[in-house]
CSV table of C-alpha atoms and ligand atoms in Angstrom, one decimal:
chain,number,residue,atom,x,y,z
A,7,MET,CA,-3.2,2.1,15.2
A,8,LYS,CA,-4.7,2.1,11.5
A,9,THR,CA,-3.8,-0.7,9.0
A,10,LEU,CA,-3.3,0.6,5.6
A,11,VAL,CA,-2.8,-2.4,3.0
A,12,VAL,CA,-1.2,-1.5,-0.6
A,13,CYS,CA,-2.8,-4.1,-2.9
A,14,ASN,CA,-3.1,-4.6,-6.5
A,15,GLN,CA,-3.2,-8.4,-8.2
A,16,LYS,CA,-0.6,-6.8,-10.9
A,17,GLY,CA,2.9,-6.9,-10.3
A,18,GLY,CA,5.2,-3.8,-11.1
A,19,VAL,CA,2.4,-1.2,-10.7
A,20,GLY,CA,4.2,0.8,-7.7
A,21,LYS,CA,2.9,-0.9,-4.4
A,22,SER,CA,6.3,-1.2,-2.9
A,23,ALA,CA,7.6,1.9,-3.9
A,24,VAL,CA,4.3,3.8,-2.4
A,25,SER,CA,4.8,1.6,0.8
A,26,THR,CA,8.1,2.8,1.3
A,27,LEU,CA,7.5,6.5,0.5
A,28,LEU,CA,4.9,6.3,2.9
A,29,THR,CA,6.5,4.7,5.3
A,30,HIS,CA,9.4,7.2,5.6
A,31,TYR,CA,6.6,10.0,5.1
A,32,LEU,CA,4.5,9.1,8.3
A,33,ALA,CA,7.8,8.2,10.4
A,34,HIS,CA,8.8,11.8,9.3
A,35,LYS,CA,5.9,13.1,10.4
A,36,GLY,CA,6.3,11.8,13.8
A,37,HIS,CA,4.1,9.1,13.5
A,38,ARG,CA,4.8,5.4,15.1
A,39,VAL,CA,4.8,3.1,12.0
A,40,LEU,CA,5.1,-0.7,11.6
A,41,ALA,CA,5.8,-1.7,8.2
A,42,ILE,CA,5.0,-5.3,7.1
A,43,ASP,CA,6.3,-7.0,3.8
A,44,LEU,CA,3.9,-9.8,2.9
A,45,ASP,CA,5.9,-10.2,-0.6
A,46,HIS,CA,8.9,-12.6,-0.9
A,47,GLN,CA,10.4,-10.3,-3.1
A,48,GLY,CA,10.8,-8.2,-0.3
A,49,ASN,CA,10.8,-4.6,-2.3
A,50,LEU,CA,9.6,-3.1,0.7
A,51,THR,CA,12.4,-4.8,3.0
A,52,THR,CA,15.1,-3.7,1.0
A,53,PRO,CA,14.9,-0.2,0.7
A,54,LEU,CA,13.9,0.3,4.4
A,55,VAL,CA,16.5,-2.0,5.4
A,56,GLN,CA,19.3,0.0,3.9
A,57,SER,CA,17.7,3.4,5.0
A,58,GLY,CA,18.5,2.2,8.6
A,59,ARG,CA,16.2,4.4,10.0
A,60,LEU,CA,13.5,1.3,11.2
A,61,ALA,CA,14.1,-1.3,13.7
A,62,VAL,CA,14.2,-4.7,12.0
A,63,ALA,CA,12.1,-7.1,13.9
A,64,GLY,CA,13.8,-10.7,14.4
A,65,ILE,CA,11.1,-12.4,12.7
A,66,THR,CA,9.7,-12.5,9.2
A,67,SER,CA,6.4,-11.7,8.3
A,68,ASP,CA,5.4,-15.2,7.8
A,69,ALA,CA,5.6,-15.9,11.6
A,70,LEU,CA,2.8,-13.2,12.0
A,71,MET,CA,0.7,-15.7,10.5
A,72,THR,CA,1.8,-18.9,11.6
A,73,GLY,CA,2.7,-17.8,15.4
A,74,PRO,CA,3.2,-18.0,18.2
A,75,LEU,CA,2.6,-14.1,18.7
A,76,ALA,CA,6.2,-12.6,18.8
A,77,ALA,CA,7.4,-9.6,20.6
A,78,LEU,CA,8.8,-6.4,18.3
A,79,PRO,CA,11.6,-4.3,18.8
A,80,ASP,CA,10.3,-1.5,21.7
A,81,ARG,CA,10.9,0.9,19.4
A,82,PRO,CA,8.9,4.0,17.4
A,83,GLN,CA,9.6,2.6,13.7
A,84,VAL,CA,9.7,-1.4,12.8
A,85,LEU,CA,10.0,-3.3,10.1
A,86,VAL,CA,8.3,-7.1,10.0
A,87,PRO,CA,10.8,-8.3,7.0
A,88,SER,CA,9.4,-10.6,4.1
A,89,GLY,CA,11.0,-14.1,4.0
A,90,ARG,CA,11.1,-17.4,1.9
A,91,ALA,CA,8.5,-18.9,4.1
A,92,LEU,CA,5.7,-16.5,2.9
A,93,LEU,CA,5.4,-18.6,-0.3
A,94,GLY,CA,4.4,-21.8,1.6
A,95,LEU,CA,1.3,-20.4,3.5
A,96,GLU,CA,-0.9,-20.7,0.5
A,97,ARG,CA,-0.1,-24.4,0.5
A,98,GLN,CA,-1.7,-25.3,3.7
A,99,PRO,CA,-5.4,-24.4,2.7
A,100,ALA,CA,-6.6,-26.0,6.2
A,101,GLN,CA,-4.8,-23.3,7.6
A,102,HIS,CA,-6.0,-20.7,5.9
A,103,THR,CA,-8.8,-19.4,8.6
A,104,PRO,CA,-6.3,-19.7,11.6
A,105,LEU,CA,-3.5,-17.8,9.5
A,106,ALA,CA,-6.0,-15.1,8.8
A,107,ARG,CA,-7.1,-15.0,12.6
A,108,GLN,CA,-3.4,-15.0,14.0
A,109,PHE,CA,-2.7,-12.2,11.9
A,110,ARG,CA,-5.6,-10.1,13.1
A,111,ASP,CA,-4.4,-11.4,16.9
A,112,PHE,CA,-1.0,-10.0,16.0
A,113,LEU,CA,-2.1,-6.6,14.8
A,114,ALA,CA,-4.5,-6.5,18.1
A,115,LYS,CA,-1.4,-7.2,20.4
A,116,VAL,CA,0.6,-4.2,18.8
A,117,ASP,CA,-2.4,-1.9,18.5
A,118,ARG,CA,-1.2,0.4,21.1
A,119,SER,CA,2.7,0.3,20.4
A,120,PHE,CA,1.9,2.3,16.9
A,121,ASP,CA,-0.1,4.9,15.1
A,122,VAL,CA,0.1,3.1,11.7
A,123,CYS,CA,0.6,-0.1,10.1
A,124,ILE,CA,1.6,-0.1,6.5
A,125,VAL,CA,1.3,-3.7,4.8
A,126,ASP,CA,3.0,-4.2,1.2
A,127,THR,CA,1.4,-7.1,-0.4
A,128,ASN,CA,2.4,-9.6,-3.1
A,129,PRO,CA,0.4,-9.3,-6.7
A,130,ASN,CA,-1.1,-13.2,-6.3
A,131,PRO,CA,-4.2,-13.2,-4.5
A,132,ASP,CA,-3.7,-15.6,-1.8
A,133,ILE,CA,-4.0,-16.1,1.8
A,134,ARG,CA,-1.6,-13.2,3.0
A,135,VAL,CA,-3.7,-10.7,0.8
A,136,ILE,CA,-6.9,-12.0,2.5
A,137,SER,CA,-5.6,-12.2,6.0
A,138,ALA,CA,-4.4,-8.7,5.4
A,139,LEU,CA,-7.3,-7.3,4.3
A,140,ALA,CA,-9.3,-9.1,6.3
A,141,SER,CA,-8.1,-7.4,9.4
A,142,ALA,CA,-7.3,-3.7,7.8
A,143,ASP,CA,-8.8,-0.6,8.2
A,144,PHE,CA,-7.7,1.0,5.1
A,145,ALA,CA,-6.9,-0.3,1.6
A,146,LEU,CA,-5.1,1.8,-1.2
A,147,SER,CA,-4.2,0.6,-4.9
A,148,PRO,CA,-1.8,1.8,-6.9
A,149,ILE,CA,-2.7,1.3,-10.4
A,150,GLN,CA,-0.9,1.7,-13.9
A,151,LEU,CA,-2.7,4.0,-16.7
A,152,ASN,CA,-2.1,0.9,-19.5
A,153,GLN,CA,-5.3,-0.8,-20.6
A,154,GLU,CA,-4.2,-4.2,-18.8
A,155,ALA,CA,-3.6,-2.6,-15.6
A,156,MET,CA,-7.3,-0.7,-15.7
A,157,ASP,CA,-8.8,-3.9,-17.1
A,158,GLY,CA,-7.6,-4.9,-13.5
A,159,VAL,CA,-9.3,-2.4,-12.0
A,160,ALA,CA,-12.7,-4.3,-12.0
A,161,GLY,CA,-10.8,-7.4,-10.6
A,162,LEU,CA,-9.7,-5.4,-7.7
A,163,LEU,CA,-13.0,-4.4,-6.6
A,164,ASN,CA,-14.7,-7.8,-7.5
A,165,HIS,CA,-12.2,-10.7,-7.4
A,166,GLU,CA,-13.9,-13.6,-6.0
A,167,ARG,CA,-11.2,-14.2,-3.2
A,168,VAL,CA,-9.6,-10.5,-2.9
A,169,GLY,CA,-11.9,-8.4,-4.4
A,170,LEU,CA,-12.1,-5.5,-2.0
A,171,ARG,CA,-15.7,-5.3,-2.3
A,172,LYS,CA,-16.0,-9.0,-1.4
A,173,ILE,CA,-13.4,-8.9,1.4
A,174,LYS,CA,-15.5,-5.7,2.9
A,175,ALA,CA,-19.1,-7.7,2.6
A,176,VAL,CA,-17.9,-11.0,4.0
A,177,LEU,CA,-14.9,-10.6,6.2
A,178,ASN,CA,-14.2,-7.3,6.9
A,179,PRO,CA,-17.1,-4.5,7.0
A,180,LYS,CA,-14.9,-1.7,8.3
A,181,LEU,CA,-12.1,-2.1,5.4
A,182,THR,CA,-12.5,1.4,3.7
A,183,LEU,CA,-11.0,2.2,0.1
A,184,ILE,CA,-8.9,5.3,0.2
A,185,GLY,CA,-8.7,4.7,-3.7
A,186,LEU,CA,-6.9,4.0,-6.8
A,187,LEU,CA,-3.7,5.8,-7.1
A,188,PRO,CA,-2.4,6.2,-10.6
A,189,THR,CA,1.4,5.8,-10.4
A,190,LEU,CA,4.4,5.2,-13.0
A,191,VAL,CA,2.3,8.3,-14.5
A,192,GLU,CA,3.7,9.8,-18.1
A,193,PRO,CA,2.6,13.0,-19.7
A,194,THR,CA,2.1,10.6,-22.9
A,195,PRO,CA,-1.0,11.0,-25.3
A,196,TYR,CA,-1.8,7.4,-24.5
A,197,GLN,CA,-1.5,7.8,-20.7
A,198,ARG,CA,-3.3,11.0,-20.7
A,199,ALA,CA,-6.1,9.3,-22.7
A,200,ASN,CA,-6.3,6.5,-20.3
A,201,PHE,CA,-6.5,8.8,-17.3
A,202,VAL,CA,-9.7,10.4,-19.0
A,203,GLN,CA,-11.1,7.3,-19.3
A,204,VAL,CA,-10.2,6.2,-15.2
A,205,VAL,CA,-11.7,9.4,-14.5
A,206,GLN,CA,-15.1,8.6,-16.3
A,207,ARG,CA,-15.3,5.3,-15.2
A,208,TYR,CA,-13.8,5.5,-11.5
A,209,HIS,CA,-13.8,8.8,-10.6
A,210,ALA,CA,-15.4,8.1,-7.2
A,211,LEU,CA,-12.7,6.0,-6.7
A,212,LEU,CA,-9.8,8.3,-7.1
A,213,ILE,CA,-8.3,10.2,-4.4
A,214,ARG,CA,-9.5,14.1,-4.8
A,215,LEU,CA,-6.6,16.8,-3.9
A,216,GLY,CA,-8.7,19.8,-4.7
A,217,ALA,CA,-11.8,20.9,-6.5
A,218,GLY,CA,-10.2,21.3,-10.1
A,219,PRO,CA,-11.3,18.6,-12.6
A,220,GLY,CA,-7.7,16.8,-12.8
A,221,ALA,CA,-7.1,17.3,-9.4
A,222,PHE,CA,-6.4,13.7,-8.1
A,223,ALA,CA,-3.5,12.1,-6.2
A,224,SER,CA,-1.0,10.3,-8.7
A,225,ILE,CA,2.6,9.4,-8.5
A,226,PRO,CA,4.7,10.3,-11.5
A,227,ARG,CA,7.3,8.3,-12.9
A,228,ARG,CA,10.9,9.5,-12.1
A,229,SER,CA,14.0,7.9,-12.3
A,230,CYS,CA,14.8,9.5,-8.6
A,231,ILE,CA,11.9,7.2,-7.3
A,232,ALA,CA,13.6,4.1,-8.6
A,233,GLU,CA,16.8,5.3,-7.5
A,234,ALA,CA,15.7,5.8,-3.8
A,235,GLN,CA,13.9,2.4,-4.1
A,236,SER,CA,17.2,0.7,-5.0
A,237,GLU,CA,19.4,2.7,-2.9
A,238,GLY,CA,17.4,2.7,0.2
A,239,ALA,CA,17.4,6.4,0.3
A,240,VAL,CA,14.9,8.8,1.7
A,241,LEU,CA,13.7,10.7,-1.4
A,242,TRP,CA,13.3,14.0,-0.2
A,243,GLU,CA,16.9,13.8,1.6
A,244,MET,CA,18.7,13.2,-1.9
A,245,LYS,CA,20.9,15.9,-2.9
A,246,LYS,CA,20.1,15.7,-6.5
A,247,THR,CA,17.5,19.0,-7.2
A,248,ALA,CA,15.3,16.3,-9.5
A,249,ALA,CA,14.5,14.5,-6.1
A,250,ARG,CA,13.5,17.2,-4.2
A,251,ASP,CA,11.5,18.5,-7.4
A,252,THR,CA,9.8,15.2,-7.2
A,253,TRP,CA,9.1,15.2,-3.7
A,254,HIS,CA,7.2,18.5,-3.9
A,255,GLU,CA,5.3,17.2,-6.9
A,256,ILE,CA,4.4,13.9,-4.9
A,257,GLU,CA,4.1,15.2,-1.3
A,258,PRO,CA,0.3,16.6,-1.5
A,259,SER,CA,-0.4,12.8,-2.9
A,260,LEU,CA,1.2,11.2,0.4
A,261,ALA,CA,-0.2,13.7,2.8
A,262,ARG,CA,-4.0,13.2,1.3
A,263,ILE,CA,-3.4,9.5,1.9
A,264,ALA,CA,-1.5,10.0,5.4
A,265,ALA,CA,-4.8,12.1,6.1
A,266,PHE,CA,-6.9,9.3,5.6
A,267,VAL,CA,-5.2,6.9,8.0
A,268,ASN,CA,-4.6,9.3,10.5
A,269,GLY,CA,-8.5,9.8,10.7
A,270,THR,CA,-8.2,13.2,10.1
A,271,LYS,CA,-10.2,13.0,6.7
A,272,THR,CA,-13.0,10.7,6.6
A,273,VAL,CA,-13.6,8.7,2.8
A,274,LEU,CA,-17.0,9.3,1.2
A,275,GLU,CA,-17.9,5.6,1.4
A,276,ALA,CA,-21.2,6.7,-0.1
A,277,ASN,CA,-19.3,7.6,-3.4
A,278,HIS,CA,-17.5,4.3,-3.6
A,279,ALA,CA,-20.6,2.4,-3.0
A,280,THR,CA,-22.1,4.0,-6.5
A,281,ALA,CA,-18.7,3.2,-8.5
A,282,PRO,CA,-18.9,0.0,-11.1
B,13,ADP,N1,7.0,6.5,-9.5
B,13,ADP,C1,8.2,5.5,-10.0
B,13,ADP,N2,8.9,6.5,-10.9
B,13,ADP,C2,10.0,5.1,-11.5
B,13,ADP,N3,10.2,4.1,-11.2
B,13,ADP,C3,9.4,3.3,-10.1
B,13,ADP,C4,8.2,4.2,-9.7
B,13,ADP,N4,7.4,3.6,-8.8
B,13,ADP,C5,8.2,2.3,-8.9
B,13,ADP,N5,9.2,2.2,-9.7
B,13,ADP,C6,10.2,1.1,-9.9
B,13,ADP,O1,9.3,0.3,-10.6
B,13,ADP,C7,9.3,-1.1,-10.4
B,13,ADP,C8,8.3,-1.9,-9.8
B,13,ADP,O2,7.7,-1.0,-8.7
B,13,ADP,P1,7.3,-1.7,-7.2
B,13,ADP,O3,7.1,-0.5,-6.6
B,13,ADP,O4,8.3,-2.6,-7.0
B,13,ADP,O5,6.0,-2.5,-8.0
B,13,ADP,P2,5.3,-3.9,-7.3
B,13,ADP,O6,5.6,-3.7,-5.9
B,13,ADP,O7,3.5,-3.3,-7.7
B,13,ADP,O8,5.4,-4.7,-8.0
B,13,ADP,C9,10.8,-0.8,-9.4
B,13,ADP,O9,11.8,-1.0,-9.9
B,13,ADP,C10,10.5,0.6,-9.0
B,13,ADP,O10,11.6,1.0,-8.4
B,14,MG,MG1,5.9,-5.1,-4.5
C-alpha cells in the first residue's frame, strides 16, 4: 500500500475536493483504496458516505492514533470517517509520539489489504498532520493562486513542525512530495500573473503533464466540482455536460498523480532538493 497525504496549512484550497476526486478515480481504476479523513470538519467523509461507494469503518479516524488497532471492513474500498475526538488529540502533548507510532502501526497492519491510502488533512499544523506525514510515502499540496496562498508555499516546505522538508529530514526520509497542485484556478489576469510567478519560483515542485511551457497539473474552479462535493456525486457520472467536460479537463492531472502513487512514475527528487 502506498500512502498519499493531501496537505496544506491553508483551509479552503481544495484539499478535500481533490482527496474525494482521487479516491473515486483510483477506485474506478480498480485499485483497492483506503480513504482516511483526519479533518474534524469531515469534508472528505460527507461526500464519500453520500456516494455510497465505500464501506464505512465502524470507528472514526482518531481511533487510528489512539488504538487499539481496529479491524476494517473486509472490502476493497473503505472510508475511515472523521470524528469530533480528532480535536482532542493535539491537547495531549505527552501522547504525541505514541499517537504517531500507533498510526504508523495501523498503516503497517492494513498494508496488504489496500493498494493506495488517501489521507485528507486538517489545515492546522498539529499532531494529526505530523502523524500522517511521518508515515506517508507521498504528499500532495493543493495551492490557490492568490498571494496569501503562494506566500504559504514556503511554510508548506519549511514550517518548523509540519514543513515537508522538516518531516522528511527528521521523521520520514521516504516521504516524497509529488508536488504543488494549483486548484480553484480561474482564467483571470491576476491568477495568470500568479501562475507565472509560481512557475518561476517553484517549477520544480509543479507536476509536469508534458513538455509544453504551461503543461502542469491543475484543477480549475468549476461549479460542478463543488456540486459533486455537496451532493456526494461522482463527477464523471453526473448528468450535466459541464460535469463531463470538467472531467475531461482534470483527468490528465488526476491520472498523473495516480501514476506517481502507483509507482509507475518516479518523482525526480533531485529537482525538489534545489527548489527554494
Ligand atoms: N475545483 C473546484 N471548483 C469549484 N469549487 C471547488 C473546487 N475545489 C473545491 N471547491 C469548493 O471549495 C470549497 C473548499 O474546498 P475544500 O476542498 O473543502 O478545501 P479544503 O479541504 O482545502 O479546506 C468547498 O466548498 C468545495 O466544494
Ligand atoms: Mg478539507
